[in-house]
């Protein structure tokens, strides 16, 4: 169904995966194959591909009319997995999915439908050409496809425009109306997620590939700044997001809080570095405070998953629990629109406080809006 | 109540429940893929453990307490019977249980005769593993909990009550406890008693039917064969979608489903935005006096999902506007022009009447958003989006009432009456001491017979009524 070029454009396609498996069944095979001197061009091109991603440049499509071209993408993935840097992986996911999205925008509907169905197992219905859609209401006519809601929900919750919320979609008998452009975004978004979520055991790499890995690692240190966690102090409370500020104040004042509010507060405070004892102190005023129970619960929250602790709920969950005062229109902070998690808010605001920055106009210049709350 | 009395009562209830499990094994629902489910039980007995640990006294001195022993008890336990340590871990819960066969589960139910029994909506590779990350989550049913507790039913003012916990105050009242402080002593701690009646259970049923008929069947197209309904045995209903295509949905996808059903996050578009954007493929519903609202009554205006329901939602919201407590600027005008607004919305196609002076497109948009929220079904969101929740076993007994957790189908639920159809124990009478206190126990109906209200008194009641009071914790066995 796909042409050779399309196979190179869509590395997640069944055809591309099958073609690479012809040369190498798994990563160990691939590593061995790449160690052969006549396959060196694949290694070099893959290195370039990763560097482009790191520099946020578009991915260059390499087509040498050689069947082995299809191995450049898995090799680029191998390099990134070997380096094991989360941000590099995220840069790669963004670059690769952007490139897929631009190719998809030039494709006919059949290819989109085929890719989504064959590669991801999605259920789609094409609504026909514009004339065939003329019997529909004018509101529905612009939507070229319908997609099963469970497939839509694999990706859409990660997008933050109102129109991606299911409640704002036209849903009929399990199918969601979407426009072709939206399907392009869903497919590339799914590809992005596949890269982010993949886990693999990286085998020993051949020499040249190791050299490339090392040179990219060096580049990384200059291009990706690492940030240190911020230590908790009394002033840190000023960096609390509005949701946590309110719950914290209510807890200290002895107001009876819902289970969800208590959980969010305890998990948040533990994550930003408060000790279990300090967190327990915050709950002391609760009307139904029972020390042993509070101790047990706080310890449970802090000790989940080999001591990493529970992560506090993200913004969407806080909103769903009616715990986000900004969402409810009861409070406002510009920063909220630029984060998706109370911990992200805290980290940014604590950094601002440490640098005495009180002009927040930089958000709109330097950051991307992630949710619309006004 | 004395310690002996507590023990006797707990054992009595356990034996009663045991009889049920011996005689009604066929009523107990065995969840699909039983061996992949985690079970949890709340028992009538307590399990205690006397932890060894170092504690710091008020003077800052460190000392070791605890002997490391453990045991079970039916009575309240305040200190270790072996070493007198007060640092005890006490629980009436057992988690991480797993059963490979139906017989093993039924056997355990008879053996333990638990107060309540739950199982995971999730499927795990190793359900009995102690920690979540070791269980290996392999998907979960999509579950919904519709609980009268979340519905703000008007009847709560009649039958729920609260009392101030300050020993010198003891102020009490009907309805939910004060949200801030005691009107008498300014205290912040209250005990509350929640009751249940035909009215709030009807509200829960209405929401369940809306969830089932409107959202799950019509919008999400779920095959009715794959939807399981049950009465929770107390204040509401559960709905489980057992369709494998939704098992792998993550928490954020389930949050979206919750928001959809609640009408949370509904956003509208202005008329101008449709005209100004060339490539207008925005699904947002346009709310404007210049265009009619979507409706299934006119083919060219029919838009499935929420869009077709907006006008009906607005009709219901505006009809009930007098009980709306919001302080928005449009509330007063809407109250004054209620009939005119409803008249426009009931036309075919529905319109936003320009005759309602003082309300323009922006206000209509705000009204439609409020209306959609109020039309949405009320569900307990965290139950749905938490991938690791446990839910009551169908066919078990709910220890908070002594009622059965009945499996229901779509036809049965219409005529289902929990106070008749969920009665698990019949025959004979029991003498109980009712604990009405300052606020009497509200009247209730069992098997069409009305009982109460009761203060502090000794009464002989038919078994189901007496068990209901004992399980609710408002009476002691005499």
mmCIF file with all atom_site columns, C-alpha atoms in Angstrom, chain B residues 220-339:
data_model
loop_
_atom_site.group_PDB
_atom_site.id
_atom_site.type_symbol
_atom_site.label_atom_id
_atom_site.label_alt_id
_atom_site.label_comp_id
_atom_site.label_asym_id
_atom_site.label_entity_id
_atom_site.label_seq_id
_atom_site.pdbx_PDB_ins_code
_atom_site.Cartn_x
_atom_site.Cartn_y
_atom_site.Cartn_z
_atom_site.occupancy
_atom_site.B_iso_or_equiv
_atom_site.pdbx_formal_charge
_atom_site.auth_seq_id
_atom_site.auth_comp_id
_atom_site.auth_asym_id
_atom_site.auth_atom_id
_atom_site.pdbx_PDB_model_num
ATOM 1   C CA . UNK B 1 220 ? -20.332 6.239  23.247 1.00 0.00 ? 220 UNK B CA 1
ATOM 2   C CA . UNK B 1 221 ? -22.206 3.468  21.445 1.00 0.00 ? 221 UNK B CA 1
ATOM 3   C CA . UNK B 1 222 ? -21.362 0.866  24.082 1.00 0.00 ? 222 UNK B CA 1
ATOM 4   C CA . UNK B 1 223 ? -23.036 -2.484 23.462 1.00 0.00 ? 223 UNK B CA 1
ATOM 5   C CA . UNK B 1 224 ? -25.670 -2.951 26.226 1.00 0.00 ? 224 UNK B CA 1
ATOM 6   C CA . UNK B 1 225 ? -24.448 -6.520 26.615 1.00 0.00 ? 225 UNK B CA 1
ATOM 7   C CA . UNK B 1 226 ? -21.184 -5.088 27.854 1.00 0.00 ? 226 UNK B CA 1
ATOM 8   C CA . UNK B 1 227 ? -22.649 -2.769 30.472 1.00 0.00 ? 227 UNK B CA 1
ATOM 9   C CA . UNK B 1 228 ? -23.263 -4.169 33.943 1.00 0.00 ? 228 UNK B CA 1
ATOM 10  C CA . UNK B 1 229 ? -25.470 -2.286 36.364 1.00 0.00 ? 229 UNK B CA 1
ATOM 11  C CA . UNK B 1 230 ? -25.845 -2.823 40.073 1.00 0.00 ? 230 UNK B CA 1
ATOM 12  C CA . UNK B 1 231 ? -27.293 -1.257 43.182 1.00 0.00 ? 231 UNK B CA 1
ATOM 13  C CA . UNK B 1 232 ? -24.450 -0.413 45.564 1.00 0.00 ? 232 UNK B CA 1
ATOM 14  C CA . UNK B 1 233 ? -26.300 -1.709 48.608 1.00 0.00 ? 233 UNK B CA 1
ATOM 15  C CA . UNK B 1 234 ? -26.423 1.782  50.118 1.00 0.00 ? 234 UNK B CA 1
ATOM 16  C CA . UNK B 1 235 ? -26.754 5.202  48.529 1.00 0.00 ? 235 UNK B CA 1
ATOM 17  C CA . UNK B 1 236 ? -26.429 4.583  44.813 1.00 0.00 ? 236 UNK B CA 1
ATOM 18  C CA . UNK B 1 237 ? -25.606 2.558  41.778 1.00 0.00 ? 237 UNK B CA 1
ATOM 19  C CA . UNK B 1 238 ? -22.545 1.302  39.937 1.00 0.00 ? 238 UNK B CA 1
ATOM 20  C CA . UNK B 1 239 ? -22.069 0.972  36.197 1.00 0.00 ? 239 UNK B CA 1
ATOM 21  C CA . UNK B 1 240 ? -19.259 -1.140 34.723 1.00 0.00 ? 240 UNK B CA 1
ATOM 22  C CA . UNK B 1 241 ? -18.324 -1.086 31.071 1.00 0.00 ? 241 UNK B CA 1
ATOM 23  C CA . UNK B 1 242 ? -16.796 -4.465 30.346 1.00 0.00 ? 242 UNK B CA 1
ATOM 24  C CA . UNK B 1 243 ? -15.771 -3.848 26.763 1.00 0.00 ? 243 UNK B CA 1
ATOM 25  C CA . UNK B 1 244 ? -12.157 -4.812 26.144 1.00 0.00 ? 244 UNK B CA 1
ATOM 26  C CA . UNK B 1 245 ? -11.714 -1.944 23.680 1.00 0.00 ? 245 UNK B CA 1
ATOM 27  C CA . UNK B 1 246 ? -11.714 0.519  26.595 1.00 0.00 ? 246 UNK B CA 1
ATOM 28  C CA . UNK B 1 247 ? -9.584  -1.509 29.022 1.00 0.00 ? 247 UNK B CA 1
ATOM 29  C CA . UNK B 1 248 ? -6.338  0.169  28.031 1.00 0.00 ? 248 UNK B CA 1
ATOM 30  C CA . UNK B 1 249 ? -7.601  3.776  28.366 1.00 0.00 ? 249 UNK B CA 1
ATOM 31  C CA . UNK B 1 250 ? -5.286  5.712  30.648 1.00 0.00 ? 250 UNK B CA 1
ATOM 32  C CA . UNK B 1 251 ? -6.288  8.020  33.446 1.00 0.00 ? 251 UNK B CA 1
ATOM 33  C CA . UNK B 1 252 ? -6.330  11.194 31.342 1.00 0.00 ? 252 UNK B CA 1
ATOM 34  C CA . UNK B 1 253 ? -8.577  9.515  28.745 1.00 0.00 ? 253 UNK B CA 1
ATOM 35  C CA . UNK B 1 254 ? -10.947 8.477  31.534 1.00 0.00 ? 254 UNK B CA 1
ATOM 36  C CA . UNK B 1 255 ? -10.865 12.015 32.923 1.00 0.00 ? 255 UNK B CA 1
ATOM 37  C CA . UNK B 1 256 ? -12.062 13.202 29.506 1.00 0.00 ? 256 UNK B CA 1
ATOM 38  C CA . UNK B 1 257 ? -14.928 10.700 29.669 1.00 0.00 ? 257 UNK B CA 1
ATOM 39  C CA . UNK B 1 258 ? -15.832 11.974 33.148 1.00 0.00 ? 258 UNK B CA 1
ATOM 40  C CA . UNK B 1 259 ? -15.784 15.577 31.928 1.00 0.00 ? 259 UNK B CA 1
ATOM 41  C CA . UNK B 1 260 ? -17.920 14.646 28.925 1.00 0.00 ? 260 UNK B CA 1
ATOM 42  C CA . UNK B 1 261 ? -20.544 12.976 31.093 1.00 0.00 ? 261 UNK B CA 1
ATOM 43  C CA . UNK B 1 262 ? -20.555 15.809 33.635 1.00 0.00 ? 262 UNK B CA 1
ATOM 44  C CA . UNK B 1 263 ? -20.546 18.510 30.959 1.00 0.00 ? 263 UNK B CA 1
ATOM 45  C CA . UNK B 1 264 ? -17.355 19.907 32.516 1.00 0.00 ? 264 UNK B CA 1
ATOM 46  C CA . UNK B 1 265 ? -15.228 22.080 30.227 1.00 0.00 ? 265 UNK B CA 1
ATOM 47  C CA . UNK B 1 266 ? -17.981 22.669 27.669 1.00 0.00 ? 266 UNK B CA 1
ATOM 48  C CA . UNK B 1 267 ? -16.960 25.694 25.615 1.00 0.00 ? 267 UNK B CA 1
ATOM 49  C CA . UNK B 1 268 ? -18.909 27.711 23.090 1.00 0.00 ? 268 UNK B CA 1
ATOM 50  C CA . UNK B 1 269 ? -17.934 29.743 20.053 1.00 0.00 ? 269 UNK B CA 1
ATOM 51  C CA . UNK B 1 270 ? -19.119 33.225 19.207 1.00 0.00 ? 270 UNK B CA 1
ATOM 52  C CA . UNK B 1 271 ? -20.911 34.008 15.956 1.00 0.00 ? 271 UNK B CA 1
ATOM 53  C CA . UNK B 1 272 ? -18.042 36.305 14.920 1.00 0.00 ? 272 UNK B CA 1
ATOM 54  C CA . UNK B 1 273 ? -15.470 33.524 15.126 1.00 0.00 ? 273 UNK B CA 1
ATOM 55  C CA . UNK B 1 274 ? -17.339 31.468 12.532 1.00 0.00 ? 274 UNK B CA 1
ATOM 56  C CA . UNK B 1 275 ? -17.510 34.346 10.084 1.00 0.00 ? 275 UNK B CA 1
ATOM 57  C CA . UNK B 1 276 ? -13.954 35.543 10.549 1.00 0.00 ? 276 UNK B CA 1
ATOM 58  C CA . UNK B 1 277 ? -12.134 32.237 10.249 1.00 0.00 ? 277 UNK B CA 1
ATOM 59  C CA . UNK B 1 278 ? -11.769 31.009 6.672  1.00 0.00 ? 278 UNK B CA 1
ATOM 60  C CA . UNK B 1 279 ? -10.951 27.428 7.510  1.00 0.00 ? 279 UNK B CA 1
ATOM 61  C CA . UNK B 1 280 ? -13.568 27.024 10.188 1.00 0.00 ? 280 UNK B CA 1
ATOM 62  C CA . UNK B 1 281 ? -13.495 23.445 11.318 1.00 0.00 ? 281 UNK B CA 1
ATOM 63  C CA . UNK B 1 282 ? -14.025 24.140 14.944 1.00 0.00 ? 282 UNK B CA 1
ATOM 64  C CA . UNK B 1 283 ? -16.427 21.788 16.660 1.00 0.00 ? 283 UNK B CA 1
ATOM 65  C CA . UNK B 1 284 ? -17.457 24.330 19.301 1.00 0.00 ? 284 UNK B CA 1
ATOM 66  C CA . UNK B 1 285 ? -21.169 25.061 19.343 1.00 0.00 ? 285 UNK B CA 1
ATOM 67  C CA . UNK B 1 286 ? -22.031 28.614 18.278 1.00 0.00 ? 286 UNK B CA 1
ATOM 68  C CA . UNK B 1 287 ? -24.228 30.326 20.853 1.00 0.00 ? 287 UNK B CA 1
ATOM 69  C CA . UNK B 1 288 ? -25.699 33.450 19.351 1.00 0.00 ? 288 UNK B CA 1
ATOM 70  C CA . UNK B 1 289 ? -29.033 35.142 18.812 1.00 0.00 ? 289 UNK B CA 1
ATOM 71  C CA . UNK B 1 290 ? -28.121 35.224 15.121 1.00 0.00 ? 290 UNK B CA 1
ATOM 72  C CA . UNK B 1 291 ? -28.196 31.452 14.587 1.00 0.00 ? 291 UNK B CA 1
ATOM 73  C CA . UNK B 1 292 ? -30.535 28.705 15.778 1.00 0.00 ? 292 UNK B CA 1
ATOM 74  C CA . UNK B 1 293 ? -29.232 26.081 18.170 1.00 0.00 ? 293 UNK B CA 1
ATOM 75  C CA . UNK B 1 294 ? -28.526 22.542 16.959 1.00 0.00 ? 294 UNK B CA 1
ATOM 76  C CA . UNK B 1 295 ? -31.511 20.216 17.213 1.00 0.00 ? 295 UNK B CA 1
ATOM 77  C CA . UNK B 1 296 ? -32.295 16.659 16.232 1.00 0.00 ? 296 UNK B CA 1
ATOM 78  C CA . UNK B 1 297 ? -35.734 17.872 15.060 1.00 0.00 ? 297 UNK B CA 1
ATOM 79  C CA . UNK B 1 298 ? -34.257 19.496 11.925 1.00 0.00 ? 298 UNK B CA 1
ATOM 80  C CA . UNK B 1 299 ? -31.935 17.315 9.837  1.00 0.00 ? 299 UNK B CA 1
ATOM 81  C CA . UNK B 1 300 ? -29.820 20.213 8.647  1.00 0.00 ? 300 UNK B CA 1
ATOM 82  C CA . UNK B 1 301 ? -29.312 21.387 12.216 1.00 0.00 ? 301 UNK B CA 1
ATOM 83  C CA . UNK B 1 302 ? -28.809 18.022 13.838 1.00 0.00 ? 302 UNK B CA 1
ATOM 84  C CA . UNK B 1 303 ? -25.435 17.575 15.525 1.00 0.00 ? 303 UNK B CA 1
ATOM 85  C CA . UNK B 1 304 ? -25.041 14.454 17.657 1.00 0.00 ? 304 UNK B CA 1
ATOM 86  C CA . UNK B 1 305 ? -23.620 14.506 21.168 1.00 0.00 ? 305 UNK B CA 1
ATOM 87  C CA . UNK B 1 306 ? -23.857 17.508 23.449 1.00 0.00 ? 306 UNK B CA 1
ATOM 88  C CA . UNK B 1 307 ? -24.703 20.012 20.704 1.00 0.00 ? 307 UNK B CA 1
ATOM 89  C CA . UNK B 1 308 ? -28.236 18.684 20.153 1.00 0.00 ? 308 UNK B CA 1
ATOM 90  C CA . UNK B 1 309 ? -28.817 18.728 23.906 1.00 0.00 ? 309 UNK B CA 1
ATOM 91  C CA . UNK B 1 310 ? -27.776 22.292 24.633 1.00 0.00 ? 310 UNK B CA 1
ATOM 92  C CA . UNK B 1 311 ? -31.256 23.752 24.053 1.00 0.00 ? 311 UNK B CA 1
ATOM 93  C CA . UNK B 1 312 ? -32.931 21.141 26.278 1.00 0.00 ? 312 UNK B CA 1
ATOM 94  C CA . UNK B 1 313 ? -30.262 21.710 28.947 1.00 0.00 ? 313 UNK B CA 1
ATOM 95  C CA . UNK B 1 314 ? -30.976 25.440 28.784 1.00 0.00 ? 314 UNK B CA 1
ATOM 96  C CA . UNK B 1 315 ? -34.730 24.875 29.064 1.00 0.00 ? 315 UNK B CA 1
ATOM 97  C CA . UNK B 1 316 ? -34.217 22.771 32.207 1.00 0.00 ? 316 UNK B CA 1
ATOM 98  C CA . UNK B 1 317 ? -31.720 25.192 33.701 1.00 0.00 ? 317 UNK B CA 1
ATOM 99  C CA . UNK B 1 318 ? -33.850 28.256 33.069 1.00 0.00 ? 318 UNK B CA 1
ATOM 100 C CA . UNK B 1 319 ? -37.023 26.524 34.311 1.00 0.00 ? 319 UNK B CA 1
ATOM 101 C CA . UNK B 1 320 ? -35.227 25.968 37.589 1.00 0.00 ? 320 UNK B CA 1
ATOM 102 C CA . UNK B 1 321 ? -33.473 29.356 37.641 1.00 0.00 ? 321 UNK B CA 1
ATOM 103 C CA . UNK B 1 322 ? -35.277 30.428 40.819 1.00 0.00 ? 322 UNK B CA 1
ATOM 104 C CA . UNK B 1 323 ? -33.272 27.888 42.818 1.00 0.00 ? 323 UNK B CA 1
ATOM 105 C CA . UNK B 1 324 ? -29.955 28.900 41.210 1.00 0.00 ? 324 UNK B CA 1
ATOM 106 C CA . UNK B 1 325 ? -27.622 30.568 43.707 1.00 0.00 ? 325 UNK B CA 1
ATOM 107 C CA . UNK B 1 326 ? -25.053 32.064 41.305 1.00 0.00 ? 326 UNK B CA 1
ATOM 108 C CA . UNK B 1 327 ? -24.406 35.810 41.394 1.00 0.00 ? 327 UNK B CA 1
ATOM 109 C CA . UNK B 1 328 ? -23.820 36.388 37.680 1.00 0.00 ? 328 UNK B CA 1
ATOM 110 C CA . UNK B 1 329 ? -25.277 39.563 36.212 1.00 0.00 ? 329 UNK B CA 1
ATOM 111 C CA . UNK B 1 330 ? -27.679 37.661 33.972 1.00 0.00 ? 330 UNK B CA 1
ATOM 112 C CA . UNK B 1 331 ? -29.443 35.805 36.808 1.00 0.00 ? 331 UNK B CA 1
ATOM 113 C CA . UNK B 1 332 ? -31.891 38.596 37.686 1.00 0.00 ? 332 UNK B CA 1
ATOM 114 C CA . UNK B 1 333 ? -32.840 39.304 34.064 1.00 0.00 ? 333 UNK B CA 1
ATOM 115 C CA . UNK B 1 334 ? -33.293 35.637 33.349 1.00 0.00 ? 334 UNK B CA 1
ATOM 116 C CA . UNK B 1 335 ? -35.556 35.208 36.353 1.00 0.00 ? 335 UNK B CA 1
ATOM 117 C CA . UNK B 1 336 ? -37.698 38.091 35.112 1.00 0.00 ? 336 UNK B CA 1
ATOM 118 C CA . UNK B 1 337 ? -37.838 36.816 31.522 1.00 0.00 ? 337 UNK B CA 1
ATOM 119 C CA . UNK B 1 338 ? -37.915 33.111 32.209 1.00 0.00 ? 338 UNK B CA 1
ATOM 120 C CA . UNK B 1 339 ? -40.989 32.319 30.099 1.00 0.00 ? 339 UNK B CA 1
#
